[in-house]
Short mmCIF file of C-alpha atoms and ligand atoms in Angstrom, two decimals:
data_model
loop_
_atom_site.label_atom_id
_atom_site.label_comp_id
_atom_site.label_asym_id
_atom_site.label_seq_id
_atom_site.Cartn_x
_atom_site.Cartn_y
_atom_site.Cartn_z
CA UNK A 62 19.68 -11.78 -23.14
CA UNK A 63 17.76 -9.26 -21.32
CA UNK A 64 19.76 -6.47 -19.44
CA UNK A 65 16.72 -7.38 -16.12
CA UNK A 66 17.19 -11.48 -16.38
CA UNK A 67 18.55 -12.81 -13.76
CA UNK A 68 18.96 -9.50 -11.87
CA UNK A 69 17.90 -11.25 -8.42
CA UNK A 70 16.34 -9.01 -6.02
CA UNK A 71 19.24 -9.02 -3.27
CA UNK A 72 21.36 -7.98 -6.55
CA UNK A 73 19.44 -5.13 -7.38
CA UNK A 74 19.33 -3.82 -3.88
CA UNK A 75 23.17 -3.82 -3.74
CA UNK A 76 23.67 -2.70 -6.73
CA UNK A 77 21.68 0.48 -5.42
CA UNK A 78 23.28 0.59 -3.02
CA UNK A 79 27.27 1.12 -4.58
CA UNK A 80 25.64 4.31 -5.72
CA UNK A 81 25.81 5.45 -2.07
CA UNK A 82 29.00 5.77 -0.42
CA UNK A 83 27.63 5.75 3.00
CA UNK A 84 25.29 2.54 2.75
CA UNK A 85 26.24 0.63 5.50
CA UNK A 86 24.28 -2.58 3.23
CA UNK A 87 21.83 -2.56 5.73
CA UNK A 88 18.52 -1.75 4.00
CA UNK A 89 19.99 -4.89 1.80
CA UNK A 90 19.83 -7.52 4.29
CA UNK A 91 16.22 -6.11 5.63
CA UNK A 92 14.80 -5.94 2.39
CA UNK A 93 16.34 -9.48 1.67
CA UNK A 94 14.68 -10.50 4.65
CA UNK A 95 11.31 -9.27 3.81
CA UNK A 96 11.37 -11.09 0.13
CA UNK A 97 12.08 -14.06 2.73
CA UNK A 98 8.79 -13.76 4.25
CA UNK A 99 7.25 -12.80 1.18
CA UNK A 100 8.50 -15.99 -0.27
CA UNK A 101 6.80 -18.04 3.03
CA UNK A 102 3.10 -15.98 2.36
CA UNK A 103 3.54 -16.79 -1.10
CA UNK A 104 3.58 -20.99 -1.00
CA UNK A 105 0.60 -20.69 1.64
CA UNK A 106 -1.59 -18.16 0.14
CA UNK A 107 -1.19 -19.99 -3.60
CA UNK A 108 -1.74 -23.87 -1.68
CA UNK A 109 -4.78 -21.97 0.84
CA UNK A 110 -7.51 -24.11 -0.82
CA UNK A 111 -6.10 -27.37 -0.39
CA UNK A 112 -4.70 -26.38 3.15
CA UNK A 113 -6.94 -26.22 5.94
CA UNK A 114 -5.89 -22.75 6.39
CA UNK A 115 -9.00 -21.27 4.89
CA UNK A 116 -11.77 -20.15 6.83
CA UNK A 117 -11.97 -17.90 10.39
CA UNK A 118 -9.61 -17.87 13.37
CA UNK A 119 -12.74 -17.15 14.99
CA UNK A 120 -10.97 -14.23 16.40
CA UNK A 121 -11.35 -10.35 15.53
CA UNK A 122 -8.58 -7.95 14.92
CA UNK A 123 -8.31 -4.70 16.07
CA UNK A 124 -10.50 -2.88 14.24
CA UNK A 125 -13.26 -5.47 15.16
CA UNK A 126 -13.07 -7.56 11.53
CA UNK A 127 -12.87 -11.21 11.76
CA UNK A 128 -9.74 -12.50 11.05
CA UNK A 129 -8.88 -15.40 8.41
CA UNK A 130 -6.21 -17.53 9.40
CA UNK A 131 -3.98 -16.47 6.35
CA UNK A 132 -4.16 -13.24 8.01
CA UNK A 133 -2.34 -14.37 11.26
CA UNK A 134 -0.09 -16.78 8.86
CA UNK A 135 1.26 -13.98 7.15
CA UNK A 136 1.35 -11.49 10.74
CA UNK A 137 3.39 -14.62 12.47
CA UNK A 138 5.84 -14.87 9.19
CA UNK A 139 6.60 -11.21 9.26
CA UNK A 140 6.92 -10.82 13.09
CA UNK A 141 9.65 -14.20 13.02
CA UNK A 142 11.05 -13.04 9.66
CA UNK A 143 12.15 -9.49 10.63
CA UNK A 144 12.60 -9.57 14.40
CA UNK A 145 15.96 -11.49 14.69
CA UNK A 146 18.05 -9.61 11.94
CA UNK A 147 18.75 -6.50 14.39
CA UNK A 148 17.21 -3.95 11.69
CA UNK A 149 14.89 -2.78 13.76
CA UNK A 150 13.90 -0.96 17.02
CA UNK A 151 10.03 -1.36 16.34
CA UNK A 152 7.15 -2.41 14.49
CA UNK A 153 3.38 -2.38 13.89
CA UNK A 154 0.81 -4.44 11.93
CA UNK A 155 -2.56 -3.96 10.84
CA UNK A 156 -3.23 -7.35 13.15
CA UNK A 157 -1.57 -5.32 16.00
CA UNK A 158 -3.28 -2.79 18.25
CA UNK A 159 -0.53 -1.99 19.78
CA UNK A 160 3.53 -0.94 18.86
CA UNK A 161 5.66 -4.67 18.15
CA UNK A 162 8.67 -4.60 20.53
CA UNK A 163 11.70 -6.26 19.58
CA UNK A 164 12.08 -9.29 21.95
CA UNK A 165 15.14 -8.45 24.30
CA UNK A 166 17.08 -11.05 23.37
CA UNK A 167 17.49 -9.92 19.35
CA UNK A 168 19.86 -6.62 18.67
CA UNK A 169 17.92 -3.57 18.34
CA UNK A 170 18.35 -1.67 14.61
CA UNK A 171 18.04 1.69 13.82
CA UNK A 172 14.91 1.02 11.35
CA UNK A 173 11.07 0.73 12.22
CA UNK A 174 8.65 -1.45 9.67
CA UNK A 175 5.17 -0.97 9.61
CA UNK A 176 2.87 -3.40 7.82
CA UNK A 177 -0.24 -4.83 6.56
CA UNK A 178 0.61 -8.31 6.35
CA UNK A 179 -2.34 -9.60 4.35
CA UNK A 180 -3.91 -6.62 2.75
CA UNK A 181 -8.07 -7.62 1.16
CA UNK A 182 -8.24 -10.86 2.91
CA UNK A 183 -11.74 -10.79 2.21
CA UNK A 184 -11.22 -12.23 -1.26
CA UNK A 185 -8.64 -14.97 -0.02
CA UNK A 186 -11.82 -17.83 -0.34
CA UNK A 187 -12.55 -16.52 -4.04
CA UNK A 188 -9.11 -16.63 -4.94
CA UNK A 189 -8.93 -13.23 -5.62
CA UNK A 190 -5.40 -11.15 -5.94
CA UNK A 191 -4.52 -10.22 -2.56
CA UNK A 192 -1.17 -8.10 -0.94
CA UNK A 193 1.15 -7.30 1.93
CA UNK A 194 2.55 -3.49 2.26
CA UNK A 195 5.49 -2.21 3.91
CA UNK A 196 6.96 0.94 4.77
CA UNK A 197 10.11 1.63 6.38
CA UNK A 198 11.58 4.10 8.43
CA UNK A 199 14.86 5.26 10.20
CA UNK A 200 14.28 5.70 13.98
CA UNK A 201 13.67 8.96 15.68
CA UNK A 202 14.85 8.26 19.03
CA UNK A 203 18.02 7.24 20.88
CA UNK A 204 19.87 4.41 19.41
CA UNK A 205 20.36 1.42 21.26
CA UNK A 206 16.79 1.81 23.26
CA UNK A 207 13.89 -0.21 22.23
CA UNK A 208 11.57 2.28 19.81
CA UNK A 209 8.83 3.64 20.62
CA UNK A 210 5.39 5.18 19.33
CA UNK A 211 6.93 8.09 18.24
CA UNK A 212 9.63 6.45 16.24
CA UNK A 213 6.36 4.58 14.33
CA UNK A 214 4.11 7.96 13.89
CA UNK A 215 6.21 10.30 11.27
CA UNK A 216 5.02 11.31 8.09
CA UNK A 217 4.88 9.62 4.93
CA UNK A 218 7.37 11.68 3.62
CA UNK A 219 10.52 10.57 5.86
CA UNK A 220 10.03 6.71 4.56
CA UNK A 221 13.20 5.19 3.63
CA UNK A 222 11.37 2.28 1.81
CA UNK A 223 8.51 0.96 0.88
CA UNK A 224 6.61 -1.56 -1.05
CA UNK A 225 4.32 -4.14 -1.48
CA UNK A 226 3.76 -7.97 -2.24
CA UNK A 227 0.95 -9.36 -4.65
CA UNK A 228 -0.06 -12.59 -4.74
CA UNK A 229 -1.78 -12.62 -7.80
CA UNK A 230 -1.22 -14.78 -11.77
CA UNK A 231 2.13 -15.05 -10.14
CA UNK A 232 3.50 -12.98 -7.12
CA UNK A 233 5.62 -9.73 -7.60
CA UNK A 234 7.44 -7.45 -5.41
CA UNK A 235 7.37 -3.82 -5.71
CA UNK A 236 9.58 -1.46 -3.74
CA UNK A 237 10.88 1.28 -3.72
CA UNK A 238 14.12 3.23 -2.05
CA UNK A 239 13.08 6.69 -3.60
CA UNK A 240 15.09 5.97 -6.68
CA UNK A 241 12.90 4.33 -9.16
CA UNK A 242 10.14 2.17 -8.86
CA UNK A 243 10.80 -1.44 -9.21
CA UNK A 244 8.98 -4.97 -9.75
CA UNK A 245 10.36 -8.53 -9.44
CA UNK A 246 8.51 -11.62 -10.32
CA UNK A 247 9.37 -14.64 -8.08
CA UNK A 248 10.18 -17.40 -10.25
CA UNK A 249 8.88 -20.30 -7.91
CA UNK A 250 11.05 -22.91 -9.71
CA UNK A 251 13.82 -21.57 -7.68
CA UNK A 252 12.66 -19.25 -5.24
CA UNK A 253 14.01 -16.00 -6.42
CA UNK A 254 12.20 -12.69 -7.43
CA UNK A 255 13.96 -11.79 -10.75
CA UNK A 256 13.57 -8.10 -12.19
CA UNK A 257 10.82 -8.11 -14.35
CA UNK A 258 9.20 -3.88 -14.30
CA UNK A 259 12.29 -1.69 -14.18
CA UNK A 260 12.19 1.97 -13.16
CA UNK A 261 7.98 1.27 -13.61
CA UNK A 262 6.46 5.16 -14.41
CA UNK A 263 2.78 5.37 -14.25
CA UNK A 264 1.09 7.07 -17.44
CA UNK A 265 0.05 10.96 -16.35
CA UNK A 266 -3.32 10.55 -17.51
CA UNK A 267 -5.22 7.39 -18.01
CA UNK A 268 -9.11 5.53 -18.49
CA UNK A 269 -9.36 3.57 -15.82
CA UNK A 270 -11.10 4.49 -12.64
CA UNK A 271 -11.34 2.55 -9.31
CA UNK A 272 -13.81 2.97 -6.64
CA UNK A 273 -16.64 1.18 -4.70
CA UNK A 274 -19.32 2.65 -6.52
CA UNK A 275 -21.85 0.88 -4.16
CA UNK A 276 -21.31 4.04 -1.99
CA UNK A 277 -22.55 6.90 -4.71
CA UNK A 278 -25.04 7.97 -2.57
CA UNK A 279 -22.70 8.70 0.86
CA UNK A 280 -20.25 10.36 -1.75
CA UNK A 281 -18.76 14.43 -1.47
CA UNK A 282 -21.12 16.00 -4.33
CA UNK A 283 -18.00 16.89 -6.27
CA UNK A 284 -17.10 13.37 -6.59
CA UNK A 285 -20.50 12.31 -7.45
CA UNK A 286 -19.62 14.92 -10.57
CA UNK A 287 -16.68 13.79 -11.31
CA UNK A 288 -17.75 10.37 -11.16
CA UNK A 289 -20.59 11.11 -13.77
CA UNK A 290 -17.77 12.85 -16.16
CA UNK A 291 -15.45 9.70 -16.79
CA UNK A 292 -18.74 8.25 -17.69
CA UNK A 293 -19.89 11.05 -20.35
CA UNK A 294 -18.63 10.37 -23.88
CA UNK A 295 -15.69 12.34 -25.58
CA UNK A 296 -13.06 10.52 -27.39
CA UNK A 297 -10.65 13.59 -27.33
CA UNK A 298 -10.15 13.09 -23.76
CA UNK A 299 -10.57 8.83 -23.83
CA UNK A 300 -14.29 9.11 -22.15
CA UNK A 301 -15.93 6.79 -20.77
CA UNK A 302 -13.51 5.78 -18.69
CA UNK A 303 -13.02 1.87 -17.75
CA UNK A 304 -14.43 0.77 -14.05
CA UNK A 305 -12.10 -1.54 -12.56
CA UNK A 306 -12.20 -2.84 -8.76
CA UNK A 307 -11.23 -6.14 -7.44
CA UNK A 308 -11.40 -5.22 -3.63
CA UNK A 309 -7.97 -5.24 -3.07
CA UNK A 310 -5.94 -2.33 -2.97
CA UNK A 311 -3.25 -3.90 -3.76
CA UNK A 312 -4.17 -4.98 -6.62
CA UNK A 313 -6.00 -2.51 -8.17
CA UNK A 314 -3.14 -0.28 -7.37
CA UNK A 315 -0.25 -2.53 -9.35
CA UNK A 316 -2.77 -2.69 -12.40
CA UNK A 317 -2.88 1.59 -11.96
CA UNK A 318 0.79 2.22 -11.72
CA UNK A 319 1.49 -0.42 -14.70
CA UNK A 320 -2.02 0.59 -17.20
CA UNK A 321 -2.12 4.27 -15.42
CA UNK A 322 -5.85 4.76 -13.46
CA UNK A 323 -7.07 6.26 -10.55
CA UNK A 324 -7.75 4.56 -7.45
CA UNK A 325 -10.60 6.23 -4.64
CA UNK A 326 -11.37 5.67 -1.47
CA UNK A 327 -13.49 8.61 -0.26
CA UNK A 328 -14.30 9.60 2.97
CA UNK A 329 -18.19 9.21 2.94
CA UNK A 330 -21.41 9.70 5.52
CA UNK A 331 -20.27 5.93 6.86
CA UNK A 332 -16.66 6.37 6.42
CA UNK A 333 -16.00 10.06 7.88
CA UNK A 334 -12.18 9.51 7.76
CA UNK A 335 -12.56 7.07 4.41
CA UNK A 336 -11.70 3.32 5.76
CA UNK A 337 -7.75 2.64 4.24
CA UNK A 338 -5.07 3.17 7.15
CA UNK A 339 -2.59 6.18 6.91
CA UNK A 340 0.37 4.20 8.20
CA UNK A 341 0.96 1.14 5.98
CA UNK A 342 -1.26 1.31 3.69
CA UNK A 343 -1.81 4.64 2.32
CA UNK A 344 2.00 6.23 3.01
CA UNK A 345 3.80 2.69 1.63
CA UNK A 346 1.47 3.00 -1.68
CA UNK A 347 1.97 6.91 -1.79
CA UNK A 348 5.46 6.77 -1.74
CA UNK A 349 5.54 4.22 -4.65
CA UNK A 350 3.28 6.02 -6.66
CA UNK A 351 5.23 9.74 -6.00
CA UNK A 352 8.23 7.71 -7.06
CA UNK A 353 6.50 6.38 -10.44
CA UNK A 354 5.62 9.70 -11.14
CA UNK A 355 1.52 9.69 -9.99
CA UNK A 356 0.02 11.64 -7.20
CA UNK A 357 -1.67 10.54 -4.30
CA UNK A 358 -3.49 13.00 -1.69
CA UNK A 359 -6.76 12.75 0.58
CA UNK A 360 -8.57 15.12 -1.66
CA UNK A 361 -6.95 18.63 -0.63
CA UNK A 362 -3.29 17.74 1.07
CA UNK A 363 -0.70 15.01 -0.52
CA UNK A 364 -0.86 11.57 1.74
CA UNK A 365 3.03 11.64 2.54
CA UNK A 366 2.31 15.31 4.49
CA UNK A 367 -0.14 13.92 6.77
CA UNK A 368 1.23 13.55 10.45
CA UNK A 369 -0.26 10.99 12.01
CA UNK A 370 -1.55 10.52 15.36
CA UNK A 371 -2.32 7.11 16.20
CA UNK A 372 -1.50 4.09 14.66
CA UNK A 373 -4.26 2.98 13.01
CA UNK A 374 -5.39 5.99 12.03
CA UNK A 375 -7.68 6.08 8.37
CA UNK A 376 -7.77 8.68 5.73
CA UNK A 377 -9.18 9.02 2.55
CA UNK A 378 -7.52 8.38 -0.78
CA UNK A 379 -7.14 9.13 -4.07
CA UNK A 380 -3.86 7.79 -5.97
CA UNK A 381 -3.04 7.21 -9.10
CA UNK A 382 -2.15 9.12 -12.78
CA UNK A 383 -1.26 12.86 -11.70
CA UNK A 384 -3.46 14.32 -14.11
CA UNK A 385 -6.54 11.93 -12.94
CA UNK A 386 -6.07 13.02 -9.49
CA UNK A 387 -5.62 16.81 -9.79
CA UNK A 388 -9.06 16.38 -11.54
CA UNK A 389 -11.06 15.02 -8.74
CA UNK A 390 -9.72 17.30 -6.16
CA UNK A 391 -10.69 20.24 -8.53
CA UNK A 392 -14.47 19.01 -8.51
CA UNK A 393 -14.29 18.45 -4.81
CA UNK A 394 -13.14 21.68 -4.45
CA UNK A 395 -15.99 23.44 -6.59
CA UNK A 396 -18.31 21.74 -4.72
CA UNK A 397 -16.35 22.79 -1.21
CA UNK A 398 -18.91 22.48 1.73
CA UNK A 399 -18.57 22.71 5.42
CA UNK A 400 -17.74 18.67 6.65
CA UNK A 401 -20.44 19.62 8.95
CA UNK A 402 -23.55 19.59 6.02
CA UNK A 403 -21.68 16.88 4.59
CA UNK A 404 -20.95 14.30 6.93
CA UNK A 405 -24.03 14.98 8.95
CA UNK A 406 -24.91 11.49 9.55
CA UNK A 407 -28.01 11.04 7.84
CA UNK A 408 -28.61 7.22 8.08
P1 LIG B 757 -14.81 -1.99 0.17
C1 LIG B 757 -9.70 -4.75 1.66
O1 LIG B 757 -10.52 -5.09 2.78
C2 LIG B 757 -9.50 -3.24 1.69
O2 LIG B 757 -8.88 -2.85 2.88
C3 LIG B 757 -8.70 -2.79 0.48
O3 LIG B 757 -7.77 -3.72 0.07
C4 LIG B 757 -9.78 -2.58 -0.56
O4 LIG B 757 -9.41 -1.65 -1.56
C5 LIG B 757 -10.95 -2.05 0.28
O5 LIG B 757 -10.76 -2.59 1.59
C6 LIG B 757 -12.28 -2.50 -0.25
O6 LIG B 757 -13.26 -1.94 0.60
O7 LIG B 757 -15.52 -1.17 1.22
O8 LIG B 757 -14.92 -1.37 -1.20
O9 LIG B 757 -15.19 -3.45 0.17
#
């Protein structure tokens, strides 16, 4: 028998956690919670085309895009999974504007969870792969006081967790404590995510590239360049590369950290700031890829140094196979020109 069957989830995480004296088993139970919800988004999002679940709320989020109900599904089943366990002092959703107190009725934790509870909801109709991310991290205030915006804006790098859900083939659960990188594939027969990638490492280098090449023309010259060189041929260094985007980070991220590849979303003439959020969705997927072994930066400065400013704030991203991603931000930087000439808006 396999050393990973049968290694449940809520094992794993334990047994992780006997390699730290002072783990007060904590993280367990909240991470055990979240494979919980994950569990919930996972029966509706697989059942969505026979349920009348499809289709618009008829509502907008935040950021002004209209919101499918399996959008607010999965935002409810978070919100009621993680509120009541008393791991947390505050949270925030992409479905959110603003900061998610704890109601004052539940113990407050010492942990804050940011999330994107349905991540490319756009391809939910077409049955297309789509994901949750997480992040976790330990408060910054007081104990004991509800948290605050300030507990929910620190830098990538002080994450204590993070991962993601994708509800692909079958639905798997990546996450990540800072030790290892690790993937569990929920075996719906009985409801439990079983070990299936241990210690996943992405490949340095690799010949797959991700992008929405619909933008070329509001692209950073250097990336235009680059662009054009995974397409040239030269079998020493496995040109052309493959083209692979599904529209879902999520997904085109788990296929990069398992194949190796580089995923892109630029900042562009449209997008000044690119269009993926800092907070849980670049920092969670950062962290995981760091972890694997990858690399992920906005083109000059790694993701997880970033300190944010507002909640929903965007940058631009490039993540993936080290190697891949040193590359493009050496042809950005050849072709370094004032933001001014570049993002002069021009439509
Ligand atoms: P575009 C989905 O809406 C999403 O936020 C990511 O999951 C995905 O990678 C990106 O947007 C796709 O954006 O502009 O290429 O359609």
């Amino acid at each position: 028998m396999s050393k990973t069957q049968f290694m449940t989830l809520a094992r794993h995480i334990i047994e992780g956690e006997k390699r730290h004296p002072e783990a007060t088993g904590e993280l367990s139970r909240l991470l055990s919670d979240l494979s919980l919800a994950a569990k919930i988004i996972s029966l509706e999002v697989n059942k969505a085309g026979l349920v009348d679940i499809l289709g618009f709320t008829g509502g907008n989020n935040v950021h002004g895009e209209q919101v499918k109900k399996l959008d607010m599904f999965a935002h409810d089943i978070l919100i009621r999974a993680m509120d009541h366990g008393g791991h947390f002092c505050v949270m925030a959703s992409e479905e959110e504007e603003n900061i998610i107190h704890i109601p004052a009725r539940h113990k407050i934790g010492k942990y804050v969870l940011l999330f994107d509870p349905l991540d490319g909801s756009s391809n939910i109709d077409v049955n297309i792969s789509i994901g949750t991310i997480f992040s976790i991290y330990k408060r910054v205030t007081p104990d004991g006081m509800p948290g605050t915006l300030e507990d929910c804006l620190q830098q990538g790098l002080n994450q204590v967790a993070a991962g993601y859900i994708v509800y692909g083939s079958s639905t798997i659960l990546v996450y990540t404590t800072g030790e290892g990188v690790h993937g569990f594939t929920l075996d719906p027969s009985f409801g439990e995510f079983l070990l299936s990638h241990d210690n996943i490492k992405i490949p340095k280098k690799s010949h797959i590239y991700s992008i929405n090449e619909g933008n070329y023309l509001y692209w950073h010259p250097g990336l235009k360049k680059y662009i054009k060189y995974l397409q040239e041929e030269d079998e020493k260094t496995e040109r052309p590369y493959s083209s692979r985007y599904v529209g879902s980070m999520v997904a085109d991220i788990h296929r990069n950290l398992l194949y190796g590849g580089i995923f892109m979303y630029p900042a562009d003439h449209r997008h000044t700031n690119g269009k993926l959020r800092l907070m849980y969705e670049c920092n969670p997927m950062s962290m995981i890829i760091e972890t694997a072994g990858g690399r992920a930066s906005n083109g000059k400065k790694r993701i997880l140094e970033i300190q944010p400013e507002i909640l929903h704030e965007k940058t631009p991203l490039f993540i993936g196979s080290e190697e891949d991603v040193r590359m493009v931000e050496e042809f950005m930087a050849k072709e370094e020109i004032s933001s001014e000439v570049y993002f002069s808006n021009k439509s």
